[in-house]
PDB file of C-alpha atoms in Angstrom:
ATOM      1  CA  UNK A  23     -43.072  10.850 -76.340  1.00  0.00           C
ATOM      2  CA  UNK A  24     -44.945  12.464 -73.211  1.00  0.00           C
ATOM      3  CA  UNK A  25     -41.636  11.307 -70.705  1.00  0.00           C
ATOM      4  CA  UNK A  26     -38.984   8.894 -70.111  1.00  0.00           C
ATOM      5  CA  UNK A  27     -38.912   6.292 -67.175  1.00  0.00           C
ATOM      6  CA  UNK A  28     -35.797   3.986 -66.272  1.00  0.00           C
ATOM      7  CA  UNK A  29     -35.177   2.412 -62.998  1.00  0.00           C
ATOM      8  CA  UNK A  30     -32.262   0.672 -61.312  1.00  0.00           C
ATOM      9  CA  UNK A  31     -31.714  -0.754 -57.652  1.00  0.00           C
ATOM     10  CA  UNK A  32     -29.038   0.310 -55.018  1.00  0.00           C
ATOM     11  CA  UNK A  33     -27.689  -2.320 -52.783  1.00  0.00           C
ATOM     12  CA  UNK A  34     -28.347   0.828 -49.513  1.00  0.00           C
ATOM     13  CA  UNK A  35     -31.120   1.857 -47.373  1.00  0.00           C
ATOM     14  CA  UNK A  36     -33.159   4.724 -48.494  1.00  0.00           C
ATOM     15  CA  UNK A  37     -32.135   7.118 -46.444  1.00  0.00           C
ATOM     16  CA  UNK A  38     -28.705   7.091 -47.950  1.00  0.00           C
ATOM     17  CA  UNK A  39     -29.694   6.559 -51.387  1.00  0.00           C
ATOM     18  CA  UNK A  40     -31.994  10.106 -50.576  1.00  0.00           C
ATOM     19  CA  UNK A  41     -28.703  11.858 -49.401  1.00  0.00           C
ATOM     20  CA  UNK A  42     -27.152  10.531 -52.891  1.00  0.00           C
ATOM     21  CA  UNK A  43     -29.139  12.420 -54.504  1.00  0.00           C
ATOM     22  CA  UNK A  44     -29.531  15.743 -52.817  1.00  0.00           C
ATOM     23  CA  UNK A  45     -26.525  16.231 -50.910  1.00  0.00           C
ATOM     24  CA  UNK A  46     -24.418  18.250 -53.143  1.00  0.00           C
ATOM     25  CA  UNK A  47     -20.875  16.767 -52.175  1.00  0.00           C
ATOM     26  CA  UNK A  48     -22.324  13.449 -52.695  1.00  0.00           C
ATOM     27  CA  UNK A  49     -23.696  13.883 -55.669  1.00  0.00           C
ATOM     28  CA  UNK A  50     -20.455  14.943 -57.327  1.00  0.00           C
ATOM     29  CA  UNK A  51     -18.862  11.768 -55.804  1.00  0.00           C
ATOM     30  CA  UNK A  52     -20.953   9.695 -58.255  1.00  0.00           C
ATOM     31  CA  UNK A  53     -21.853  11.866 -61.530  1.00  0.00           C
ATOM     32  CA  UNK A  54     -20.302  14.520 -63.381  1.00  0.00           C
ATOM     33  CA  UNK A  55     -23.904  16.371 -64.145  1.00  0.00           C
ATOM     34  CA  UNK A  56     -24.483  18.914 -61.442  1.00  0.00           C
ATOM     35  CA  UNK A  57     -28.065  20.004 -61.014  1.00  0.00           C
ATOM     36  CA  UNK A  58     -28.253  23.852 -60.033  1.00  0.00           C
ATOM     37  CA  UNK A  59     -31.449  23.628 -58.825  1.00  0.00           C
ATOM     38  CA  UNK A  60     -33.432  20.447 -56.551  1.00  0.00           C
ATOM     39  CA  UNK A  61     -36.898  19.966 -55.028  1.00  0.00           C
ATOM     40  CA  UNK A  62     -37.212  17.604 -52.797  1.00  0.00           C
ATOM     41  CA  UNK A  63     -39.593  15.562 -50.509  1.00  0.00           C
ATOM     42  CA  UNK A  64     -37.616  13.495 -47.942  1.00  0.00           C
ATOM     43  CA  UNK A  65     -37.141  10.117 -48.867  1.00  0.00           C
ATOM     44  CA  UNK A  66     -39.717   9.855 -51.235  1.00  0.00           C
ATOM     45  CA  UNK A  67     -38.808  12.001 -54.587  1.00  0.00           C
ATOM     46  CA  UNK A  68     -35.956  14.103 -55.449  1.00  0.00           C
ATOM     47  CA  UNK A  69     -36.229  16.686 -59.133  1.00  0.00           C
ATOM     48  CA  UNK A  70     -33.232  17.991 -60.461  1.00  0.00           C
ATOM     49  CA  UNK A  71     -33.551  21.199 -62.852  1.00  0.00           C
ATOM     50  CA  UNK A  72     -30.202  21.878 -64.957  1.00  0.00           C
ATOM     51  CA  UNK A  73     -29.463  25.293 -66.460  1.00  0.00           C
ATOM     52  CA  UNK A  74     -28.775  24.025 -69.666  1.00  0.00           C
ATOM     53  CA  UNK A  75     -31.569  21.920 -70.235  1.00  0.00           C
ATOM     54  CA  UNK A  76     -34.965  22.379 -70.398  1.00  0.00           C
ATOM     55  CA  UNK A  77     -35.793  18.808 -68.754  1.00  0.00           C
ATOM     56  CA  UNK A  78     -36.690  17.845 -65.857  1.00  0.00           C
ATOM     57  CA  UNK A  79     -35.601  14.900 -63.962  1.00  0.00           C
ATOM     58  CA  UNK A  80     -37.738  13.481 -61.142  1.00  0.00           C
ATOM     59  CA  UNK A  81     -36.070  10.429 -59.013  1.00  0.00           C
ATOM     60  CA  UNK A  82     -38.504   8.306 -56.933  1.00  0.00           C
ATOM     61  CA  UNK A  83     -37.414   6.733 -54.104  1.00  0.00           C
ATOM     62  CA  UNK A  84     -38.998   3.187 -52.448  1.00  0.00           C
ATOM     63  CA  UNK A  85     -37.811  -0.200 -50.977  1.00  0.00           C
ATOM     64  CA  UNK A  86     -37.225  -3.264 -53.226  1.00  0.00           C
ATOM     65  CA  UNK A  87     -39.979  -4.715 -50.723  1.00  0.00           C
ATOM     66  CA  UNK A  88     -41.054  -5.135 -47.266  1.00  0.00           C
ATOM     67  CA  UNK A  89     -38.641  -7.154 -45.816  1.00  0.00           C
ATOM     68  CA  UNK A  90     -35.594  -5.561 -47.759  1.00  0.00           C
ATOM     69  CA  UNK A  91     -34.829  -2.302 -46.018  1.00  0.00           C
ATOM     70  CA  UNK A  92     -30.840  -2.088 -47.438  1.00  0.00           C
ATOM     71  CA  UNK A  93     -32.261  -2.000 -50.991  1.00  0.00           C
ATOM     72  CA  UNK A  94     -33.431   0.941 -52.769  1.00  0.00           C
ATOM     73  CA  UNK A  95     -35.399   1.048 -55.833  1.00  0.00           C
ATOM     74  CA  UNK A  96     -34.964   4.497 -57.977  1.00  0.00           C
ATOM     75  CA  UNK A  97     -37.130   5.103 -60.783  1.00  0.00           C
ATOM     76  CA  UNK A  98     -35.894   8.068 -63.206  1.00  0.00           C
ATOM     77  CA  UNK A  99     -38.698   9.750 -64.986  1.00  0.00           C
ATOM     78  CA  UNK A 100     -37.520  12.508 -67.080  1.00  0.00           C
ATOM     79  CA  UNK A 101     -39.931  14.737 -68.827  1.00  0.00           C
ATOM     80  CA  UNK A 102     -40.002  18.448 -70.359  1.00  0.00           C
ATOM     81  CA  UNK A 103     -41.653  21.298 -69.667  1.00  0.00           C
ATOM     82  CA  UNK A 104     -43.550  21.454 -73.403  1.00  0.00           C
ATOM     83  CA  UNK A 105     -45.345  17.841 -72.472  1.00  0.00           C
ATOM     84  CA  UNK A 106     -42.985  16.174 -74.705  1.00  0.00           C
ATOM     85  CA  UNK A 107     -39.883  14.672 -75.422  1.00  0.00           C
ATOM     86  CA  UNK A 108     -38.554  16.061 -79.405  1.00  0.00           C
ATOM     87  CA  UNK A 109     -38.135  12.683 -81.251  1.00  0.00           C
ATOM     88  CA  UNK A 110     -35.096  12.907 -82.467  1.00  0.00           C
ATOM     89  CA  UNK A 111     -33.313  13.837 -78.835  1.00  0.00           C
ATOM     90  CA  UNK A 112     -35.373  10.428 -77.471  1.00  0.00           C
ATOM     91  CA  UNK A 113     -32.334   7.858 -77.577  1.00  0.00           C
ATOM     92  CA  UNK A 114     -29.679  10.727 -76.662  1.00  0.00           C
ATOM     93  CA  UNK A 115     -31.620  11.751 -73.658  1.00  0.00           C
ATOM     94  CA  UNK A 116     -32.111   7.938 -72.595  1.00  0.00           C
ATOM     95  CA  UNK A 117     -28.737   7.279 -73.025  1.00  0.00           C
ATOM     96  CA  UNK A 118     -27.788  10.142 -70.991  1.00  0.00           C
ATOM     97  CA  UNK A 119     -30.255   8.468 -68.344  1.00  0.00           C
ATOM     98  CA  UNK A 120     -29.260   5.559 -68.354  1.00  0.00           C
ATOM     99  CA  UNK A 121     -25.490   6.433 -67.803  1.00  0.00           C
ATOM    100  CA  UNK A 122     -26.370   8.627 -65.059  1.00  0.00           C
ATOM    101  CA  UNK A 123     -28.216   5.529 -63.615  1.00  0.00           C
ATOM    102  CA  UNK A 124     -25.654   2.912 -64.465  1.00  0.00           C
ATOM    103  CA  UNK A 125     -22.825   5.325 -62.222  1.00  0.00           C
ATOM    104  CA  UNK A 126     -25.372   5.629 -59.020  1.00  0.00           C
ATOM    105  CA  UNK A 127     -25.594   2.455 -59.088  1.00  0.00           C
ATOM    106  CA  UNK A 128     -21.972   0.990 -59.790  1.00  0.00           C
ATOM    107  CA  UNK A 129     -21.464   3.651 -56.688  1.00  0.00           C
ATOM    108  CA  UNK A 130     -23.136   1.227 -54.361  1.00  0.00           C
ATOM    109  CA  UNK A 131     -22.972  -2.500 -56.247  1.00  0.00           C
ATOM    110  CA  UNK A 132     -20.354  -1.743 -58.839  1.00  0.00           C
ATOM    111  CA  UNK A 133     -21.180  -4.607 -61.564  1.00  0.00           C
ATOM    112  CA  UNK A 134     -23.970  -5.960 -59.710  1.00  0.00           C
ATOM    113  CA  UNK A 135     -27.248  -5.199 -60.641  1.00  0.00           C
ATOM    114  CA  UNK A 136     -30.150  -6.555 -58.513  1.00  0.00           C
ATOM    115  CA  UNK A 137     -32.600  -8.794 -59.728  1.00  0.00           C
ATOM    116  CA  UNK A 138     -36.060  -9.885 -57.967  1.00  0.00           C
ATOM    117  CA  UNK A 139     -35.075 -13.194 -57.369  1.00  0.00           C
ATOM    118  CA  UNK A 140     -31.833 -11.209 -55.266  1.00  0.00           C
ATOM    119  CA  UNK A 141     -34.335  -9.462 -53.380  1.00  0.00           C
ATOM    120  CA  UNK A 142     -35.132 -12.965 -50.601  1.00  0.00           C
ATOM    121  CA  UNK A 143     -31.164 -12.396 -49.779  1.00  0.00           C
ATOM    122  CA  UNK A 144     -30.859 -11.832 -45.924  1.00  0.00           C
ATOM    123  CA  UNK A 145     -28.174  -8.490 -45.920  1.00  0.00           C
ATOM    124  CA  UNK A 146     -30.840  -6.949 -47.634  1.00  0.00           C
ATOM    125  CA  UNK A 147     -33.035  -7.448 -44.048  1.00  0.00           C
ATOM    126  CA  UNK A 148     -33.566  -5.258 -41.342  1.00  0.00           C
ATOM    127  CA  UNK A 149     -31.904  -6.416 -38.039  1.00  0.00           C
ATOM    128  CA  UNK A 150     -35.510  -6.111 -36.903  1.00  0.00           C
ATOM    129  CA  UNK A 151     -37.416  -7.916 -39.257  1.00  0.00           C
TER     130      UNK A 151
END
């Protein structure tokens, strides 16, 4: 497998879901993996690079939609630097993922997780729109 891709949605704006996951202090707040190394452009992508691991984790960052400016939708695409993922470390690194995934976003909506048909909610709106 060439790379891994989960998602999840946060119940914030992206601006603060972007701070969750380069601000150092607030990324220990949520997980207990510590990148030692980020690249970042603001408030669109965020890569973590980990001493101990070879892969590479790159976060993209967008609104659920238009009108919903206090959701954020992260997808997690993890990949390595040979161009693929060893077969038999595919379901650990997932799971890995995933958890990491599952804590940012019990952070902001604890057991809540957002669905599309969630996404027509009104506190999800922009005072302005």
């Amino acid at each position: 497998m060439n790379f891994i891709r989960l998602e999840t949605r946060i119940h914030t704006d992206i601006n603060n879901g972007y701070r969750y996951l380069t601000n150092p202090s607030k990324i220990e707040k949520w997980t207990q993996k510590k990148p030692n190394k980020t690249e970042q452009e603001q408030f669109s992508w965020v890569v973590w690079h980990f001493e101990e691991s070879d892969y590479i984790y790159t976060f993209n960052l967008m609104r659920c939609g238009v009108k919903t400016e206090y959701c954020t939708e992260i997808h997690l695409v993890i990949t390595h630097p040979s161009g693929s993922i060893e077969e038999a470390l595919q379901e650990s690194v997932k799971a890995e993922a995933t958890a990491l995934l599952d804590a940012l976003r019990f952070e902001f909506n604890k057991e809540w997780v957002i669905t599309d048909r969630d996404l027509s909610a009104s506190f999800f709106k922009g005072s302005k729109l």
